């Protein structure tokens, strides 16, 4: 019999539904009814839907199909069919969703499933913010593509959006698949439905039975059914209402036997019609007539009269899923295969036809149909469904090349474990050639995304020497090999693959690959000390297409943003990262977003905005850890450790950086450990522990220099030669420091090398001071501060001022030292770096100032000195202050003596520095 929304004996569940709907005023919520088949889940779900409609809420609903031929996004299409206007969406989302729902016939090549999910998220949380309730019956039967969309949206949705669903209890893998996760887990209410007690069941039977049943009969039905409403009603159907209570019920005592009883005696033709309905993904009267002939309509009417089927327009459905399962279970395997073969000739959908042929084991037609269908559903943005289709083909005897394509789809769908399992099976059996190269490339991607760059390198090097590989695949192999070698610090070795990829992409005329190759080559050139090569990098950005899917770390915009960051062009880097962040958020690309946030955390830290850096680091950490990979967790920890170090959180920074290093080392990605290692070294310098910093940074930096790395940078981060040099100077290892300083000075000689030029000058000044050459040291440090004047990294300028103030103090230039250190302290305080601020305060405490103003000058001396520093002659100054020229000369000589200077040029430099210190302090305040 058709189910109704009448609810008996479920007051607690209805109250839970009421609370669930109330909760939507405060944000997303979910309600799950869980229980055995027949326990009343669907009745409660329909009651919840009716309650939402009475409140004026928008509702979209569907019943997940338990068909043997589930179609990708079928439940999603049912949810949105005529219920909710999709509204305006960004172009990428609109194309993806239209493709998933088969709403147009446009170009769907490699649509991204994340864009489909993000489009659905946009539809759910529309700008009007009206409450919306999504109702899904039989969650466990959702097609995989829709299930992944639901999982994606549940974790991210905001606003008054509710999910009400039903599911059967599940264990093992099914339990994980049915585990809904909200952004706020406490807003999910799970109601496990218990059996009905005798009194309640009596009410149910009284309402649903045509005539009253004897009390003793009801008791026996309750005992037999265990309080399951569906089971009890089916038992009651077979009991004559006027007969005395039997000593035993004349029925079978299991649900399956009950179902068999309902389906017994239907006749062969009706059983065939019901088998067709059970086998179809979306059964309609028209399809049944095409498959079984014009007599099918009469058969379907008979099934409706018997309470087995119900109609919604021309659509057909069983009145209860147990009946569908029973029909399939009653048919022999030969009957089922024959029905699938018959249906394969009438269904219009490529995917469903392929599934019918597979179940019918029609060979070799099924293999080619499954392969074609996999291409089709992947283009619609359903890689999980494509992988499932090829898994079916493998079960029918498909070869290892098919296994490689299935692995690619599994990897695309986020199931790296299944992809690796398939590739591990395929590679040993594949002969040398293109298929083997493709398999090795996929295995390498799994390895470097998960846990091992050295293994990825070996796999890519083997792939590179395979014969018969087409030019496009060869370019893809070269690109990834160049990337992996760069990240292993093997820059000289990376040059070959990078240049080869560039030439190959140009020969192909493939703009997307050429853009990636240009960007990779620019990264290699930078690491070799050639600086940012704007022409090829700009060309890469011009050729880049945002809609072409690629490995995120090879995307030209991300590579350019990193190069600009390493070159201290923070505004250029920020602009690219902001656009990437918007684009990836629009497409729901979490992995790519994680990399963008990782870069932003570093960028904002360098720029002195620790609040923005902390927010970006937290987001990067959250997204990277969600990847579930060793490297993802390590990168997330490294991002947070960097911000902790800048902010002076010593314990947290050391703990996170050390854990990140251990994870990187375990996976063989040694150069990625440079960033958390640099964080630890920076932290040691922050507290004045030069020995610890030298021990950490010195050997690694010297090894990198010996390996030819002018700029020790990788996608995972960079190592600071300047910090390593400063630490080595601090422990007296001056010759080793000299090697690193020379590299910084060579890099700084380039027109765009202001950052390393300033670092080189600061370290050279520290080296000269360590040798006792204080006048030369002071001059060099001033040169470093001047170089950093145009570099938007306040920490660098402040550290230069701190070093200069220390030298000036040693030279007994107390007033100059006081002004310089005060300026450094103001910057350290402004950017929120307490450890470095403490160092500046400690140096200031060692200075005893003579009486006078901030410069130690009297007001009159201060005025004369400022005018003289502005370029006026002594005569012009005398006229301006109404004094004699002789008096002006006397006051200038006293000012020179107090300031520890001897020339007008030094006076100009000192007064400018003092003015800058005052302005910067005022700005920070």
Coordinates of C-alpha atoms in Angstrom, one line a residue, residues 292-754:
X292 CA 7.6 -5.4 -23.1
X293 CA 5.0 -4.4 -25.6
X294 CA 1.6 -2.6 -25.4
X295 CA 0.3 -5.1 -22.9
X296 CA 2.6 -3.6 -20.3
X297 CA 0.2 -0.8 -19.3
X298 CA -2.4 -3.4 -18.2
X299 CA 0.2 -5.2 -16.1
X300 CA 1.3 -2.0 -14.4
X301 CA -2.3 -1.1 -13.5
X302 CA -2.7 -4.6 -12.0
X303 CA 0.5 -4.0 -9.9
X304 CA -0.9 -0.7 -8.7
X305 CA -4.2 -2.3 -7.7
X306 CA -2.2 -4.9 -5.7
X307 CA -0.4 -2.1 -3.8
X308 CA 3.0 -3.1 -5.3
X309 CA 3.6 -0.1 -7.5
X310 CA 2.6 3.6 -7.4
X311 CA 2.8 6.3 -10.1
X312 CA 3.9 9.9 -10.1
X313 CA 2.8 11.1 -13.5
X314 CA 4.3 8.6 -15.9
X315 CA 7.1 7.7 -13.4
X316 CA 6.8 4.3 -11.6
X317 CA 8.1 3.3 -8.2
X318 CA 7.6 0.4 -5.8
X319 CA 5.5 1.3 -2.7
X320 CA 8.3 0.0 -0.6
X321 CA 12.0 -0.7 -1.4
X322 CA 11.7 -4.2 0.1
X323 CA 9.3 -5.1 -2.8
X324 CA 11.9 -4.0 -5.3
X325 CA 14.6 -6.1 -3.6
X326 CA 12.2 -9.0 -3.4
X327 CA 11.5 -8.9 -7.1
X328 CA 15.2 -8.9 -7.9
X329 CA 15.9 -11.7 -5.4
X330 CA 13.1 -13.9 -6.9
X331 CA 14.4 -13.7 -10.4
X332 CA 17.1 -16.2 -11.5
X333 CA 20.4 -14.9 -12.7
X334 CA 19.5 -15.9 -16.3
X335 CA 16.2 -14.0 -16.1
X336 CA 17.9 -10.9 -14.8
X337 CA 20.6 -11.0 -17.5
X338 CA 17.9 -11.5 -20.2
X339 CA 15.9 -8.5 -18.8
X340 CA 19.0 -6.3 -18.7
X341 CA 19.8 -7.3 -22.3
X342 CA 16.2 -6.3 -23.3
X343 CA 16.3 -3.0 -21.5
X344 CA 19.7 -2.1 -23.0
X345 CA 18.0 -1.7 -26.4
X346 CA 15.4 0.8 -25.1
X347 CA 17.1 3.1 -22.6
X348 CA 18.3 6.4 -24.1
X349 CA 21.1 7.2 -21.6
X350 CA 24.6 6.0 -22.5
X351 CA 25.5 5.3 -18.9
X352 CA 22.4 3.2 -18.2
X353 CA 22.7 1.3 -21.5
X354 CA 26.3 0.4 -20.6
X355 CA 25.3 -0.8 -17.1
X356 CA 22.5 -3.0 -18.6
X357 CA 24.9 -4.5 -21.0
X358 CA 27.4 -5.2 -18.2
X359 CA 24.8 -6.9 -16.1
X360 CA 23.6 -8.9 -19.1
X361 CA 27.3 -9.8 -19.8
X362 CA 26.9 -9.0 -23.5
X363 CA 30.5 -9.3 -24.7
X364 CA 32.4 -7.6 -26.2
X365 CA 29.7 -4.9 -26.6
X366 CA 29.5 -4.3 -22.8
X367 CA 33.3 -3.4 -22.7
X368 CA 33.1 -0.8 -25.4
X369 CA 29.9 0.6 -24.0
X370 CA 31.3 0.9 -20.5
X371 CA 34.4 2.6 -21.9
X372 CA 32.3 5.1 -23.9
X373 CA 30.0 5.7 -20.9
X374 CA 33.0 6.3 -18.6
X375 CA 34.2 9.1 -21.0
X376 CA 30.7 10.5 -21.0
X377 CA 30.1 10.6 -17.3
X378 CA 33.6 11.9 -16.6
X379 CA 32.9 14.8 -19.0
X380 CA 29.8 15.5 -16.9
X381 CA 32.0 15.9 -13.8
X382 CA 31.4 12.4 -12.3
X383 CA 34.9 10.7 -12.1
X384 CA 33.6 8.4 -9.3
X385 CA 30.9 7.1 -11.6
X386 CA 33.4 6.8 -14.5
X387 CA 35.7 4.7 -12.2
X388 CA 32.8 2.5 -11.2
X389 CA 31.9 1.8 -14.9
X390 CA 35.5 0.8 -15.7
X391 CA 35.6 -1.4 -12.5
X392 CA 32.5 -3.2 -14.0
X393 CA 34.5 -3.6 -17.3
X394 CA 37.4 -5.0 -15.4
X395 CA 35.1 -7.5 -13.8
X396 CA 34.1 -8.6 -17.3
X397 CA 37.7 -9.2 -18.3
X398 CA 38.9 -5.8 -19.4
X399 CA 42.7 -5.5 -19.9
X400 CA 45.3 -3.6 -18.0
X401 CA 45.1 -0.5 -20.1
X402 CA 41.6 -0.2 -18.9
X403 CA 42.9 -0.7 -15.4
X404 CA 45.1 2.4 -15.9
X405 CA 42.2 4.6 -17.0
X406 CA 40.1 3.3 -14.1
X407 CA 42.9 4.3 -11.8
X408 CA 43.0 7.8 -13.3
X409 CA 39.3 8.2 -12.6
X410 CA 39.6 7.0 -9.0
X411 CA 42.5 9.4 -8.5
X412 CA 40.4 12.2 -9.9
X413 CA 37.6 11.3 -7.6
X414 CA 39.9 11.4 -4.6
X415 CA 40.3 7.7 -4.0
X416 CA 44.1 7.5 -4.2
X417 CA 44.2 4.1 -2.4
X418 CA 42.0 2.4 -5.0
X419 CA 44.0 4.1 -7.8
X420 CA 47.3 2.8 -6.4
X421 CA 45.8 -0.7 -5.9
X422 CA 44.9 -0.8 -9.6
X423 CA 48.2 0.7 -10.8
X424 CA 50.2 -1.7 -8.7
X425 CA 48.3 -4.5 -10.4
X426 CA 48.7 -3.1 -13.9
X427 CA 52.4 -1.9 -14.0
X428 CA 54.1 -5.3 -13.7
X429 CA 52.1 -6.6 -16.6
X430 CA 52.3 -3.7 -18.9
X431 CA 54.9 -3.9 -21.7
X432 CA 57.2 -0.9 -22.4
X433 CA 55.3 1.8 -24.1
X434 CA 52.7 4.6 -23.7
X435 CA 50.3 2.7 -21.4
X436 CA 53.2 1.9 -19.0
X437 CA 54.4 5.5 -19.1
X438 CA 50.9 6.7 -18.3
X439 CA 50.6 4.3 -15.4
X440 CA 54.0 5.3 -14.0
X441 CA 53.0 9.0 -14.3
X442 CA 49.9 8.4 -12.3
X443 CA 51.8 6.5 -9.7
X444 CA 54.3 9.3 -9.4
X445 CA 51.5 11.8 -8.9
X446 CA 50.1 9.7 -6.0
X447 CA 53.6 9.4 -4.5
X448 CA 54.5 13.1 -4.5
X449 CA 51.0 14.2 -3.4
X450 CA 51.1 11.8 -0.6
X451 CA 54.5 10.9 0.9
X452 CA 57.5 10.4 -1.3
X453 CA 59.3 12.7 -3.7
X454 CA 62.2 10.3 -4.2
X455 CA 59.9 7.5 -5.3
X456 CA 58.1 9.9 -7.6
X457 CA 61.4 10.8 -9.2
X458 CA 62.3 7.2 -9.9
X459 CA 58.8 6.5 -11.4
X460 CA 59.0 9.6 -13.7
X461 CA 62.5 8.9 -14.8
X462 CA 61.4 5.4 -15.8
X463 CA 58.3 6.8 -17.6
X464 CA 60.5 9.3 -19.5
X465 CA 62.5 6.5 -21.3
X466 CA 59.4 4.6 -22.5
X467 CA 59.2 4.1 -26.2
X468 CA 56.2 5.1 -28.3
X469 CA 55.0 7.9 -26.0
X470 CA 53.1 10.7 -27.8
X471 CA 54.3 14.2 -27.5
X472 CA 51.6 15.4 -25.1
X473 CA 52.2 12.6 -22.6
X474 CA 56.0 13.2 -22.8
X475 CA 55.5 16.9 -22.0
X476 CA 53.4 16.0 -19.0
X477 CA 56.1 13.6 -17.8
X478 CA 58.8 16.3 -18.2
X479 CA 56.8 18.9 -16.4
X480 CA 56.3 16.7 -13.4
X481 CA 59.8 15.5 -13.4
X482 CA 61.2 19.0 -13.5
X483 CA 58.8 20.0 -10.6
X484 CA 59.9 17.0 -8.5
X485 CA 63.6 17.6 -9.1
X486 CA 63.2 21.2 -8.2
X487 CA 61.5 20.2 -5.0
X488 CA 64.3 17.8 -4.2
X489 CA 66.8 20.7 -4.6
X490 CA 68.3 19.2 -7.8
X491 CA 68.0 22.4 -9.8
X492 CA 70.7 21.6 -12.3
X493 CA 69.0 18.2 -13.1
X494 CA 65.7 20.0 -13.4
X495 CA 66.9 22.2 -16.2
X496 CA 66.8 19.4 -18.7
X497 CA 63.2 18.3 -18.3
X498 CA 62.0 21.9 -17.9
X499 CA 63.6 22.9 -21.3
X500 CA 62.4 19.7 -22.9
X501 CA 58.8 20.3 -21.7
X502 CA 59.0 23.9 -23.1
X503 CA 60.2 22.7 -26.5
X504 CA 57.7 19.9 -26.6
X505 CA 54.7 22.1 -25.7
X506 CA 55.7 24.7 -28.3
X507 CA 55.9 22.0 -31.0
X508 CA 52.4 20.8 -30.0
X509 CA 51.0 24.3 -30.1
X510 CA 49.3 23.5 -26.8
X511 CA 49.0 26.9 -25.0
X512 CA 48.0 25.3 -21.6
X513 CA 51.1 23.0 -21.5
X514 CA 53.3 25.8 -22.9
X515 CA 52.2 28.1 -20.1
X516 CA 53.1 25.5 -17.5
X517 CA 56.5 24.8 -19.1
X518 CA 57.3 28.6 -19.2
X519 CA 56.3 28.9 -15.5
X520 CA 58.4 25.9 -14.5
X521 CA 61.4 27.2 -16.4
X522 CA 61.0 30.6 -14.7
X523 CA 61.1 28.8 -11.3
X524 CA 64.2 26.9 -12.2
X525 CA 65.9 30.1 -13.5
X526 CA 65.1 31.9 -10.2
X527 CA 66.6 29.1 -8.2
X528 CA 69.8 29.3 -10.3
X529 CA 70.1 33.0 -9.3
X530 CA 68.8 34.6 -12.5
X531 CA 66.0 36.5 -10.7
X532 CA 62.4 36.8 -11.9
X533 CA 62.4 36.7 -15.7
X534 CA 59.3 38.9 -16.4
X535 CA 59.0 38.3 -20.1
X536 CA 58.6 34.5 -20.1
X537 CA 56.6 34.6 -16.9
X538 CA 54.3 37.2 -18.3
X539 CA 53.9 35.1 -21.4
X540 CA 53.0 32.1 -19.3
X541 CA 50.3 34.2 -17.5
X542 CA 48.9 35.4 -20.9
X543 CA 48.7 31.8 -22.2
X544 CA 47.2 30.4 -19.0
X545 CA 43.5 29.3 -19.2
X546 CA 41.7 29.3 -15.9
X547 CA 39.3 26.6 -17.2
X548 CA 42.0 24.1 -18.1
X549 CA 42.4 21.6 -15.2
X550 CA 46.0 20.9 -14.2
X551 CA 48.1 19.9 -11.2
X552 CA 47.7 23.0 -9.0
X553 CA 51.4 23.3 -8.2
X554 CA 52.2 23.7 -11.9
X555 CA 49.5 26.4 -12.5
X556 CA 51.4 29.5 -13.9
X557 CA 49.5 31.9 -11.6
X558 CA 50.6 30.1 -8.5
X559 CA 54.2 29.7 -9.7
X560 CA 54.3 33.4 -10.6
X561 CA 52.8 34.4 -7.2
X562 CA 55.5 32.4 -5.5
X563 CA 58.3 33.9 -7.6
X564 CA 57.1 37.4 -6.9
X565 CA 56.9 36.5 -3.2
X566 CA 60.5 35.3 -3.2
X567 CA 61.5 38.5 -5.0
X568 CA 59.8 40.6 -2.4
X569 CA 57.2 41.9 -4.9
X570 CA 54.4 41.4 -2.4
X571 CA 51.8 43.5 -4.1
X572 CA 52.2 41.5 -7.4
X573 CA 52.1 38.2 -5.5
X574 CA 49.0 39.3 -3.4
X575 CA 47.1 40.3 -6.5
X576 CA 47.6 36.9 -8.1
X577 CA 46.9 34.9 -4.9
X578 CA 43.7 36.9 -4.4
X579 CA 42.5 36.1 -7.9
X580 CA 43.4 32.4 -7.4
X581 CA 41.6 32.3 -4.1
X582 CA 38.4 33.7 -5.7
X583 CA 38.7 31.3 -8.6
X584 CA 39.4 28.2 -6.6
X585 CA 36.6 29.0 -4.1
X586 CA 34.2 29.4 -7.0
X587 CA 35.1 25.9 -8.2
X588 CA 35.3 24.3 -4.8
X589 CA 39.0 23.4 -5.3
X590 CA 40.1 22.7 -1.7
X591 CA 43.6 21.4 -2.5
X592 CA 44.4 24.4 -4.7
X593 CA 42.9 26.8 -2.1
X594 CA 45.2 25.2 0.6
X595 CA 48.2 26.1 -1.5
X596 CA 47.0 29.7 -2.0
X597 CA 46.4 30.1 1.7
X598 CA 49.8 28.7 2.4
X599 CA 51.4 31.4 0.2
X600 CA 49.2 34.1 1.7
X601 CA 50.3 33.1 5.2
X602 CA 53.9 33.6 4.3
X603 CA 53.3 36.7 2.3
X604 CA 51.3 38.5 5.0
X605 CA 53.9 37.5 7.6
X606 CA 56.7 39.1 5.6
X607 CA 54.5 42.1 5.0
X608 CA 54.1 42.6 8.8
X609 CA 50.3 41.9 9.0
X610 CA 50.4 39.0 11.5
X611 CA 46.6 39.0 11.9
X612 CA 46.1 38.3 8.2
X613 CA 49.0 35.9 8.2
X614 CA 47.5 34.0 11.2
X615 CA 44.0 33.7 9.5
X616 CA 45.6 32.5 6.2
X617 CA 47.8 30.0 8.1
X618 CA 44.8 28.6 10.0
X619 CA 42.8 28.1 6.8
X620 CA 45.8 26.6 5.1
X621 CA 46.3 24.2 8.0
X622 CA 42.7 23.2 8.1
X623 CA 42.5 22.5 4.3
X624 CA 45.9 20.8 4.1
X625 CA 45.2 18.5 7.0
X626 CA 41.8 17.6 5.4
X627 CA 43.7 16.1 2.4
X628 CA 44.6 13.2 4.7
X629 CA 48.2 13.0 3.4
X630 CA 51.5 13.2 5.2
X631 CA 52.7 16.1 3.2
X632 CA 49.5 18.0 3.6
X633 CA 49.7 17.8 7.3
X634 CA 53.4 18.9 7.2
X635 CA 52.7 21.9 5.1
X636 CA 49.8 23.0 7.3
X637 CA 52.0 22.7 10.4
X638 CA 54.8 24.7 8.7
X639 CA 52.5 27.5 7.8
X640 CA 51.3 27.8 11.4
X641 CA 54.8 27.5 12.9
X642 CA 56.0 30.5 10.8
X643 CA 53.3 32.8 12.1
X644 CA 53.9 31.5 15.7
X645 CA 57.6 32.4 15.4
X646 CA 56.9 35.9 14.1
X647 CA 54.4 36.4 17.0
X648 CA 56.8 35.1 19.6
X649 CA 55.0 31.9 20.5
X650 CA 58.1 30.0 21.1
X651 CA 56.7 26.6 22.3
X652 CA 54.0 26.4 19.7
X653 CA 56.4 27.3 16.9
X654 CA 59.1 24.8 17.9
X655 CA 56.6 22.0 18.4
X656 CA 54.8 22.5 15.0
X657 CA 58.0 23.2 13.0
X658 CA 59.7 20.1 14.5
X659 CA 56.7 17.9 13.7
X660 CA 56.6 19.3 10.1
X661 CA 60.3 18.5 9.6
X662 CA 59.9 15.0 10.8
X663 CA 57.0 14.4 8.4
X664 CA 58.9 15.8 5.5
X665 CA 62.0 13.8 6.2
X666 CA 59.9 10.6 6.5
X667 CA 58.6 11.2 3.0
X668 CA 62.0 12.1 1.6
X669 CA 61.0 15.7 0.7
X670 CA 64.0 17.2 2.3
X671 CA 63.8 20.7 0.7
X672 CA 60.2 21.2 1.9
X673 CA 61.7 20.9 5.4
X674 CA 63.7 24.1 4.7
X675 CA 60.8 26.3 5.6
X676 CA 60.1 24.9 9.1
X677 CA 63.8 24.6 9.6
X678 CA 64.2 28.3 8.6
X679 CA 61.4 29.0 11.2
X680 CA 63.4 27.3 13.9
X681 CA 66.5 29.2 13.0
X682 CA 64.7 32.5 12.9
X683 CA 63.2 31.7 16.3
X684 CA 66.7 31.0 17.7
X685 CA 68.0 34.3 16.4
X686 CA 64.9 36.0 17.9
X687 CA 66.0 34.9 21.4
X688 CA 69.7 35.5 20.7
X689 CA 70.8 31.8 20.5
X690 CA 73.3 32.0 17.7
X691 CA 74.7 28.6 18.5
X692 CA 71.4 26.8 18.0
X693 CA 70.6 28.7 14.9
X694 CA 74.0 28.0 13.4
X695 CA 73.7 24.3 14.2
X696 CA 70.3 24.1 12.4
X697 CA 70.9 26.4 9.4
X698 CA 74.6 26.4 8.7
X699 CA 75.1 22.8 7.3
X700 CA 72.0 22.9 5.2
X701 CA 72.7 26.4 3.7
X702 CA 76.3 25.5 3.0
X703 CA 75.3 22.3 1.3
X704 CA 72.7 24.2 -0.8
X705 CA 75.4 26.7 -1.9
X706 CA 77.8 23.8 -2.8
X707 CA 75.0 22.4 -4.9
X708 CA 74.7 25.5 -7.0
X709 CA 71.5 27.0 -5.4
X710 CA 71.7 30.7 -5.6
X711 CA 68.1 31.0 -4.3
X712 CA 67.3 28.0 -2.1
X713 CA 63.5 27.9 -2.8
X714 CA 61.0 25.2 -3.6
X715 CA 57.3 25.0 -3.7
X716 CA 57.3 24.0 -0.1
X717 CA 59.2 27.1 1.1
X718 CA 62.7 28.6 1.2
X719 CA 65.8 28.6 3.3
X720 CA 67.2 32.0 4.5
X721 CA 70.9 32.3 3.6
X722 CA 71.0 35.6 5.5
X723 CA 69.8 34.0 8.8
X724 CA 72.3 31.2 8.3
X725 CA 75.1 33.7 7.7
X726 CA 74.1 35.9 10.7
X727 CA 74.1 32.8 12.9
X728 CA 77.5 31.7 11.6
X729 CA 78.9 35.2 12.3
X730 CA 77.5 35.1 15.8
X731 CA 79.5 31.9 16.6
X732 CA 82.7 33.1 14.9
X733 CA 82.5 30.8 11.9
X734 CA 83.4 33.8 9.6
X735 CA 84.8 31.9 6.6
X736 CA 81.6 29.8 6.3
X737 CA 79.5 32.9 6.6
X738 CA 81.6 34.6 3.9
X739 CA 80.5 31.9 1.4
X740 CA 76.8 32.6 2.0
X741 CA 77.3 36.4 2.0
X742 CA 79.0 36.2 -1.4
X743 CA 75.9 34.4 -2.8
X744 CA 73.6 37.1 -1.4
X745 CA 75.8 39.8 -2.9
X746 CA 75.8 38.1 -6.3
X747 CA 72.0 37.9 -6.2
X748 CA 71.7 41.5 -5.1
X749 CA 73.7 42.7 -8.1
X750 CA 70.6 42.2 -10.3
X751 CA 68.4 45.2 -10.9
X752 CA 65.5 43.5 -9.0
X753 CA 67.7 42.2 -6.2
X754 CA 66.9 44.7 -3.5

